[in-house]
Tab-separated table of C-alpha atoms and ligand atoms in Angstrom:
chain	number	residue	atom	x	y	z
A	7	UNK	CA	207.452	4.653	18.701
A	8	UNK	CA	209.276	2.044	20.733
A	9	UNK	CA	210.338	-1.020	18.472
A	10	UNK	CA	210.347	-3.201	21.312
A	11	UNK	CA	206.534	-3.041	21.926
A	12	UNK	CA	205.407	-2.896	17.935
A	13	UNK	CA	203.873	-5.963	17.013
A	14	UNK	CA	205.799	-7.848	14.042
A	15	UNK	CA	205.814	-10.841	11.839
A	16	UNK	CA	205.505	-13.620	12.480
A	17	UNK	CA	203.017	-12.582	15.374
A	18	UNK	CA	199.682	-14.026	15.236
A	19	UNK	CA	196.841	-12.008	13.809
A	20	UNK	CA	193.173	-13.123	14.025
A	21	UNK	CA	190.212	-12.157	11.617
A	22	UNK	CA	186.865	-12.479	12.922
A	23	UNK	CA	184.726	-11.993	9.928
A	24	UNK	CA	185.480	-13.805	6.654
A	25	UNK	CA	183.467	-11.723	4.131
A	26	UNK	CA	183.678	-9.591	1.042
A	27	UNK	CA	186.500	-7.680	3.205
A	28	UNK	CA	187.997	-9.846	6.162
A	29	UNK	CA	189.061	-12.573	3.085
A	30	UNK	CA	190.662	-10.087	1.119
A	31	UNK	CA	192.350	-8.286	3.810
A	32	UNK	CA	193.288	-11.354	6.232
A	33	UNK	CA	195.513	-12.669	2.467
A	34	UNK	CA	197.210	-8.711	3.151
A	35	UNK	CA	198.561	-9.485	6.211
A	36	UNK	CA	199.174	-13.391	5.720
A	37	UNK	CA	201.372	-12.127	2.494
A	38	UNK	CA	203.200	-9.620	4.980
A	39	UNK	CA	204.208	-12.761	7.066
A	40	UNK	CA	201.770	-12.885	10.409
A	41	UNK	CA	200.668	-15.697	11.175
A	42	UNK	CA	197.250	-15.431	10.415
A	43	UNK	CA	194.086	-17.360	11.800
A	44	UNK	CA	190.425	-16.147	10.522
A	45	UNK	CA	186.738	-17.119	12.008
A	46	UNK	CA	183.140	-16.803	10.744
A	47	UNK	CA	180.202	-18.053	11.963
A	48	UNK	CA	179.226	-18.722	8.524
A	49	UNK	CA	180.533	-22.605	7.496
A	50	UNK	CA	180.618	-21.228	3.830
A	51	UNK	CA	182.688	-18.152	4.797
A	52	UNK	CA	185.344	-20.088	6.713
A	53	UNK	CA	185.676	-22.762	4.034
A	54	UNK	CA	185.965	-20.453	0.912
A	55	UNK	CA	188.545	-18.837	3.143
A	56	UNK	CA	190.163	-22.465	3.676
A	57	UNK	CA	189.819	-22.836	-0.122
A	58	UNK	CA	192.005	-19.807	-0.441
A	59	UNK	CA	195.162	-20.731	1.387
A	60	UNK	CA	193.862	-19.281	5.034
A	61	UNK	CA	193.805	-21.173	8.036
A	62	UNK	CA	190.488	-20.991	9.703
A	63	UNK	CA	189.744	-21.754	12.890
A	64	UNK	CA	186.318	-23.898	13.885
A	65	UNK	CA	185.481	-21.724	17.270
A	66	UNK	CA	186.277	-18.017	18.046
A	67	UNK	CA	188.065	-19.234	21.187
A	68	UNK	CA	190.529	-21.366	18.682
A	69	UNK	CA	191.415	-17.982	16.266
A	70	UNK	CA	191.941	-15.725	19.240
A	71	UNK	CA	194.340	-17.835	22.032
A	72	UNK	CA	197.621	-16.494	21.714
A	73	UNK	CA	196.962	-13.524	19.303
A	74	UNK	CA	198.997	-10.708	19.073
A	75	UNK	CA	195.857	-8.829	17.382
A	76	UNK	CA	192.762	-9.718	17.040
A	77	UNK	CA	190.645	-7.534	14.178
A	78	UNK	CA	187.051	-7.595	13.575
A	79	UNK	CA	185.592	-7.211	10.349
A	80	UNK	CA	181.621	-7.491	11.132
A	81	UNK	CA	178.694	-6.520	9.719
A	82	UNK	CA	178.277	-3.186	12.309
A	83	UNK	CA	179.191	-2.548	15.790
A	84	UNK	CA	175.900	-4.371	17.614
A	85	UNK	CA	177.738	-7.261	16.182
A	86	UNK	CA	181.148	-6.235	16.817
A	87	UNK	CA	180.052	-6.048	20.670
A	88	UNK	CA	178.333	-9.255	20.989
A	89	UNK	CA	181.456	-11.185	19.317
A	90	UNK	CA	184.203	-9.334	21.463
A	91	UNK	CA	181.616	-10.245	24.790
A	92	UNK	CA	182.178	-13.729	23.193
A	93	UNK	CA	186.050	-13.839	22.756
A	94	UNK	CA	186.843	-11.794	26.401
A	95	UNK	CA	187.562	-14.572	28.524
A	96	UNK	CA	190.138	-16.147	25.515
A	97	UNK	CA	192.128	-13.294	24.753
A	98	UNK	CA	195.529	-13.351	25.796
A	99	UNK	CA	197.496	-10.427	27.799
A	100	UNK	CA	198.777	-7.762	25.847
A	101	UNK	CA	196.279	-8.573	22.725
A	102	UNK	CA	195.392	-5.426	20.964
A	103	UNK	CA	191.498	-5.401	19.893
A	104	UNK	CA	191.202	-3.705	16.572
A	105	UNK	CA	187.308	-3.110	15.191
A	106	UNK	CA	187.879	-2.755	11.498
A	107	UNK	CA	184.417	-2.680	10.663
A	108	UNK	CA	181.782	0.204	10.198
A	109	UNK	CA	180.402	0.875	13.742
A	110	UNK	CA	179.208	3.291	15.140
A	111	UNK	CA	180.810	5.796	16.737
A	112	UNK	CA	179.391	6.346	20.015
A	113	UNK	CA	178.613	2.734	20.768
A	114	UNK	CA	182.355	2.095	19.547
A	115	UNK	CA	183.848	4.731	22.514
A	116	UNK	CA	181.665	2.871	25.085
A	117	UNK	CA	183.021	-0.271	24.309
A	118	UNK	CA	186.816	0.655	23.833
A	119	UNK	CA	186.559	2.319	27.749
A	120	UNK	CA	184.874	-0.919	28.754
A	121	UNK	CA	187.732	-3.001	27.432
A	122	UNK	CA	190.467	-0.838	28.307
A	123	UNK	CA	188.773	-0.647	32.191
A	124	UNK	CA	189.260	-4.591	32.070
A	125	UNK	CA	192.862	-3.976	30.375
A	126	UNK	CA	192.316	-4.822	27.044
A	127	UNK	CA	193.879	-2.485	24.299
A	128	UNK	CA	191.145	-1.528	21.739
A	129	UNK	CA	191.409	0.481	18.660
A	130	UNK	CA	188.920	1.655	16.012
A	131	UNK	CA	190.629	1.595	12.502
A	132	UNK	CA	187.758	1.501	9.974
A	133	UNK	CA	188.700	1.193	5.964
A	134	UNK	CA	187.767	3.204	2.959
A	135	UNK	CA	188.760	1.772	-0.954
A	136	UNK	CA	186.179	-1.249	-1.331
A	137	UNK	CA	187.350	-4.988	-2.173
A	138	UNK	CA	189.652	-3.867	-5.071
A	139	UNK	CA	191.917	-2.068	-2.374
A	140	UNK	CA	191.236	-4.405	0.344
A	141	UNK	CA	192.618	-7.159	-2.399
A	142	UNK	CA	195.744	-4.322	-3.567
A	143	UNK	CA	196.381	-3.709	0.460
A	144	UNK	CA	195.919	-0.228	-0.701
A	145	UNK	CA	193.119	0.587	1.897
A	146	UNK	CA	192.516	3.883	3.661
A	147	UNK	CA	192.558	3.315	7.225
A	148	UNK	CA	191.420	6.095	9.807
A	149	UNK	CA	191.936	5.617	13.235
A	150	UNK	CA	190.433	6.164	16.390
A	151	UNK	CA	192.041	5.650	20.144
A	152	UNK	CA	195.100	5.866	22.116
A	153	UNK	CA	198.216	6.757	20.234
A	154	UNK	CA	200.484	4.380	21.752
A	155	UNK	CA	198.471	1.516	20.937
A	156	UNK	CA	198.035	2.602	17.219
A	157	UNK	CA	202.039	2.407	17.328
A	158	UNK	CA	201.829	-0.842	18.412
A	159	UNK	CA	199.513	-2.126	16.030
A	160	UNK	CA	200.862	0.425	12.589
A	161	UNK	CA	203.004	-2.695	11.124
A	162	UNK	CA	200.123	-4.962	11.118
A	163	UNK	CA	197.448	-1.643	9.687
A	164	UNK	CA	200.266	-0.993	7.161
A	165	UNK	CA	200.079	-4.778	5.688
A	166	UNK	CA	196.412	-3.455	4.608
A	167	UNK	CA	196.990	-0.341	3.751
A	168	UNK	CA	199.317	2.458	2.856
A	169	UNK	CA	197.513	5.433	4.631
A	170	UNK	CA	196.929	5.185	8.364
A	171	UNK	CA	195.581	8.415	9.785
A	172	UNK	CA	195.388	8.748	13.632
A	173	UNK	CA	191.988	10.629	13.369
A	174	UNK	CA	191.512	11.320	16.968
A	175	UNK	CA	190.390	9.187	19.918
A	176	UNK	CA	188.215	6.204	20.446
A	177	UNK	CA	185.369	6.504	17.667
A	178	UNK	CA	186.887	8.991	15.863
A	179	UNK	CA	188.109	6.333	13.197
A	180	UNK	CA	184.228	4.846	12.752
A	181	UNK	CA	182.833	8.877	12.869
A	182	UNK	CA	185.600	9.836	10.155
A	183	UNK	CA	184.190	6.702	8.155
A	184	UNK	CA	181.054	6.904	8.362
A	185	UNK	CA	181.089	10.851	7.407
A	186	UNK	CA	183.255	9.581	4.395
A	187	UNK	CA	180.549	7.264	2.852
A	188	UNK	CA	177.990	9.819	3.638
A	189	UNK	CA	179.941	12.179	1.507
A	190	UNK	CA	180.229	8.888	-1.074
A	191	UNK	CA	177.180	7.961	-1.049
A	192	UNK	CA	175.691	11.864	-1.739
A	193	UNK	CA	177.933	11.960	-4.719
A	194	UNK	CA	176.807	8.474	-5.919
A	195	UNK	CA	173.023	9.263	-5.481
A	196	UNK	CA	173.385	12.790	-7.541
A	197	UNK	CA	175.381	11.373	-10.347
A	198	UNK	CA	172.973	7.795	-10.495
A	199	UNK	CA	170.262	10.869	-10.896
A	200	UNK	CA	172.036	13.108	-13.541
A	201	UNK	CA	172.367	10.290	-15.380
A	202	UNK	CA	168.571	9.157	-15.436
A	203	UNK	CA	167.970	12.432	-16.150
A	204	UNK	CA	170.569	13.050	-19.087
A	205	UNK	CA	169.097	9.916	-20.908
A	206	UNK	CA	165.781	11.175	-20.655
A	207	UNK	CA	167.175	13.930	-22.651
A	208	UNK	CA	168.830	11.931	-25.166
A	209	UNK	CA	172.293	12.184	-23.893
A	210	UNK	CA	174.099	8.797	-24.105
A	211	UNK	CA	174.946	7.796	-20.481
A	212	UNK	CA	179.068	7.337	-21.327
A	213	UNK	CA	178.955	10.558	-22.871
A	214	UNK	CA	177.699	12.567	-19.915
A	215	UNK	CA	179.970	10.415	-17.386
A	216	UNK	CA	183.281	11.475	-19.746
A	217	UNK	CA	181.789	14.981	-19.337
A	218	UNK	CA	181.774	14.822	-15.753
A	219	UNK	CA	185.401	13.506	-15.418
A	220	UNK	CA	186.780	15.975	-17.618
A	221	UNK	CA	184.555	18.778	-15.800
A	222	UNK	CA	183.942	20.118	-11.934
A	223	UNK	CA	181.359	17.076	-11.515
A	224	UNK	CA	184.003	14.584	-11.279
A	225	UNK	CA	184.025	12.368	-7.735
A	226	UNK	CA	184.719	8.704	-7.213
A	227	UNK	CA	181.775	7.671	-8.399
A	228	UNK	CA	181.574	9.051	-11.660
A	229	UNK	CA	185.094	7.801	-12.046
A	230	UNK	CA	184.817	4.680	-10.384
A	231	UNK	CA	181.634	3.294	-10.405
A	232	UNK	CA	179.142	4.606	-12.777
A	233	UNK	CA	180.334	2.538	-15.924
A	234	UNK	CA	181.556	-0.228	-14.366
A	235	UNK	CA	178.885	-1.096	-12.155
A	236	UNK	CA	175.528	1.063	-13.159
A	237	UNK	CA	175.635	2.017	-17.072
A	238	UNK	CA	176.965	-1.865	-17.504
A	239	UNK	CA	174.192	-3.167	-14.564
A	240	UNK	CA	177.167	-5.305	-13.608
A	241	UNK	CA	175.895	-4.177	-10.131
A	242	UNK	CA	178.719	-6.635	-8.445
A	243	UNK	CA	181.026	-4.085	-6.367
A	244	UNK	CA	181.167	-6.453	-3.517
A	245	UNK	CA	180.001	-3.500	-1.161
A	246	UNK	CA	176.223	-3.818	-0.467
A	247	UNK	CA	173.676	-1.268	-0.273
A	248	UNK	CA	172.560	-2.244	3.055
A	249	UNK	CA	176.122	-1.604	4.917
A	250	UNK	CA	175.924	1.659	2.894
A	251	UNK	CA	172.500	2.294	3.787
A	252	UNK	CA	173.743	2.178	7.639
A	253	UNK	CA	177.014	4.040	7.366
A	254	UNK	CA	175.005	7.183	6.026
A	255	UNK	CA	172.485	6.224	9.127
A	256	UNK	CA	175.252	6.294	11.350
A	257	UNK	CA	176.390	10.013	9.723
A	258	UNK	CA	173.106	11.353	10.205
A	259	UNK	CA	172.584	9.675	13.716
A	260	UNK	CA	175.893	11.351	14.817
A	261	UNK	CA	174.449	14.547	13.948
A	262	UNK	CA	171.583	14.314	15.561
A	263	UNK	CA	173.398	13.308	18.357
A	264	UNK	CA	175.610	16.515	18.212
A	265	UNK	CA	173.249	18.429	17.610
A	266	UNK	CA	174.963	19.889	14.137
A	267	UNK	CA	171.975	20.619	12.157
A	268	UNK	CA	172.311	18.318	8.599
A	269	UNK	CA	169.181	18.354	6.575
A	270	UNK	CA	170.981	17.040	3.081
A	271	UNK	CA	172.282	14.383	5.614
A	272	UNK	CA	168.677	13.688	6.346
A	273	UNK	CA	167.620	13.256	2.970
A	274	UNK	CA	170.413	11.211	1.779
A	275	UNK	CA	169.789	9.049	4.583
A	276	UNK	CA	166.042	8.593	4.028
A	277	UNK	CA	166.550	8.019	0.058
A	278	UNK	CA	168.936	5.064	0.849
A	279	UNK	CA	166.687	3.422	3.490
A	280	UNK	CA	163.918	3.404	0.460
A	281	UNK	CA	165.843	1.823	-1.702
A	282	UNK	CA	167.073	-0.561	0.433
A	283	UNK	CA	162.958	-0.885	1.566
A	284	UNK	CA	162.741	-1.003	-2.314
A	285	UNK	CA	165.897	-3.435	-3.622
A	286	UNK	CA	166.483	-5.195	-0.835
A	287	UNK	CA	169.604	-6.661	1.384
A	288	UNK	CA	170.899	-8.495	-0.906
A	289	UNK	CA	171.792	-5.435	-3.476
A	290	UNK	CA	174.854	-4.059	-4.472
A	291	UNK	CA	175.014	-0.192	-3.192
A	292	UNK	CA	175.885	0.387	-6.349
A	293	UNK	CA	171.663	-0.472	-7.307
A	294	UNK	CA	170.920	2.863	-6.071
A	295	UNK	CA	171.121	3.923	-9.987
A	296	UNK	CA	168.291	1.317	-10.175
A	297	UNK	CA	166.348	2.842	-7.623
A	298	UNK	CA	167.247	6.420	-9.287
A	299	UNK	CA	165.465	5.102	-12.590
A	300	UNK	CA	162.470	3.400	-11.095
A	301	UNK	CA	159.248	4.842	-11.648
A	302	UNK	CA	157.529	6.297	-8.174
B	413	NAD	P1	180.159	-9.108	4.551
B	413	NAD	O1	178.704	-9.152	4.848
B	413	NAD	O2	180.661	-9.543	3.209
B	413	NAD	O3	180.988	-9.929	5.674
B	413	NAD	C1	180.664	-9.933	7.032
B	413	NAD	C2	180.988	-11.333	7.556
B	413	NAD	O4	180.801	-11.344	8.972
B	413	NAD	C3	180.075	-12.419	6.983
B	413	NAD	O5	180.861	-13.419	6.363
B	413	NAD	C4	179.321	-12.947	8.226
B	413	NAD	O6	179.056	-14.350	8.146
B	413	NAD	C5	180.319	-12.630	9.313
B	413	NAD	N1	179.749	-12.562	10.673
B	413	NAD	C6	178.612	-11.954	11.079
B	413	NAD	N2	178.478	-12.045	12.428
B	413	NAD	C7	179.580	-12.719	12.869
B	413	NAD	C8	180.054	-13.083	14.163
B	413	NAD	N3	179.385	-12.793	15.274
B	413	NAD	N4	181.237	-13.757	14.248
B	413	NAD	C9	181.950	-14.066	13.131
B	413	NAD	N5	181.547	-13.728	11.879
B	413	NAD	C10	180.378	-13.052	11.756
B	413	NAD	O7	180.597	-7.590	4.847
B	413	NAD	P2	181.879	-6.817	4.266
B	413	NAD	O8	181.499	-6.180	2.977
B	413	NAD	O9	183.074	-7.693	4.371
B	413	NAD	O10	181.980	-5.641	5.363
B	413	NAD	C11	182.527	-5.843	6.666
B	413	NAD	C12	182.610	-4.466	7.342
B	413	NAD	O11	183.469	-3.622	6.552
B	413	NAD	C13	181.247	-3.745	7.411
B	413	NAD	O12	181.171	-3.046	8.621
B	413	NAD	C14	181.276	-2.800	6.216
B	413	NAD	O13	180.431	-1.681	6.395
B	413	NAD	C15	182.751	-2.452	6.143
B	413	NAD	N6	183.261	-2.066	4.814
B	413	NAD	C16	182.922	-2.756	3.692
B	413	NAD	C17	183.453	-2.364	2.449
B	413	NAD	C18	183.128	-3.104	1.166
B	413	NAD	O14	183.464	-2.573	0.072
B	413	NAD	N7	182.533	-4.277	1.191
B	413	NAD	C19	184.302	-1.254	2.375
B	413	NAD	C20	184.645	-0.576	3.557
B	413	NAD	C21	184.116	-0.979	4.779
């Protein structure tokens, strides 16, 4: 990796997307000494950001002049591709495009050889760890794309997290992510179940979820997530149900599209989109253990 062409502090760095992850991970790289600027279209986004110490710019065109990077942090890559058609004409030479979000793979290699044919450098470098990393800057990032341009932009990835892993090329960061939180979700879904079953029993729920992290059922949900945010019905993880709810979409989509035959895929997919159908977008993904107790 050339030091010359890395980018380093006190660079600018622009954050399009202000919410539940942009705020937390924009403070990451601010506290690592970029100079950062952050946009939202949302007026409430931009001034709890404001409220926070962040400088936030009123137009996209205003965060992205004159940035070094410029990472998005949007809802899913339909959006991610209208707001980069919107920023094009303001970027600056050299600016390295980084979509942080959870897109979609195949949509995300289209629109990475689109930029690159009009010379700008894109990146896909999704995130894995939820708002308490994103807050930490303990994130797991996987990325997708040219190698030389991940070198470039590994100072500003390592302000937000410690692992970067160069999974392959364009889209192979948001495929790698979005076959994580199918994975995540799975596990999540089976132990929201066991435990609606193990009560019906007359096992106490805390009881069966020390049994699973002592035993083989142990994942990151049963360690993570199933008293702090389902047994309590705290239900606040900051990650909702409908961003999970497309990730596993975009899993089973990306089968479908490769023609890898993925039936649990299939049926994890279909239970989420019910309880979303069900709970609604503004739940938690962590709700699912409501939806796993509801009577159908
Ligand atoms: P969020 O809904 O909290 O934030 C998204 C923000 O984008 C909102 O503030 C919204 O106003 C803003 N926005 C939408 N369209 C915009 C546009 N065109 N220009 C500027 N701003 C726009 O979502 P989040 O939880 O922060 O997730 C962001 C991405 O990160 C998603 O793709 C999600 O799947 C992924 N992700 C989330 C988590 C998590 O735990 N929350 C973890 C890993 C990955």
């Amino acid at each position: 990796m050339s030091q010359s062409s890395t980018i380093l502090p006190p660079a600018k760095v622009a954050v399009i997307g202000l919410g539940n992850m942009g705020q937390p991970m924009a403070a990451c790289i601010s506290r690592a000494g970029y100079q950062v600027v952050g946009f939202d279209l949302s007026a409430d986004a931009r001034a709890k950001f404001a409220a926070a110490g962040g400088k936030a710019a009123s137009s996209v065109a205003d965060a992205v002049s004159d940035a070094a990077v410029v990472i998005t942090l949007l809802p899913d890559g339909k959006i991610v591709r209208a707001a980069i058609e919107g920023m094009k004409a303001h970027l600056a030479r050299g600016t390295v495009v980084i979509d942080m979000s959870s897109s979609a793979p195949v949509g995300t290699k289209a629109l990475g050889e689109e930029l690159i044919a009009a010379g700008i450098a894109f990146i896909d470098a999704p995130v894995s760890g939820g708002v308490k990393r994103a807050i930490d800057g303990t994130l797991a990032i996987m990325a997708g794309g040219d190698g030389k341009t991940l070198d470039k932009a590994t100072p500003v990835l390592q302000a937000m997290g410690k692992s970067v892993f160069h999974a392959g090329p364009l889209g192979a960061g948001h495929a790698a992510k979005a076959l994580n939180n199918y994975v995540s979700a799975a596990g999540l879904a089976a132990a929201a179940e066991a435990v609606a079953i193990a009560e019906r029993f007359g096992i106490d729920p805390n009881t069966l979820v020390d049994v699973f992290n002592a035993s083989t059922g142990r994942n990151n949900s049963t360690e993570n997530k199933l008293k702090q945010f389902i047994i309590s019905q705290k239900f606040n993880s900051g990650f909702s149900l409908a961003l999970m709810a497309k990730d596993i979409r975009t899993a089973d989509d990306l089968a479908h599209q490769l023609g890898v035959p993925a039936p649990l895929a299939d049926e994890v997919a279909a239970q989420w989109d019910a309880a979303l159908e069900m709970l609604g977008s503004s739940a938690d993904h962590t709700e699912i253990g409501r939806y796993s107790t509801a009577k159908r």
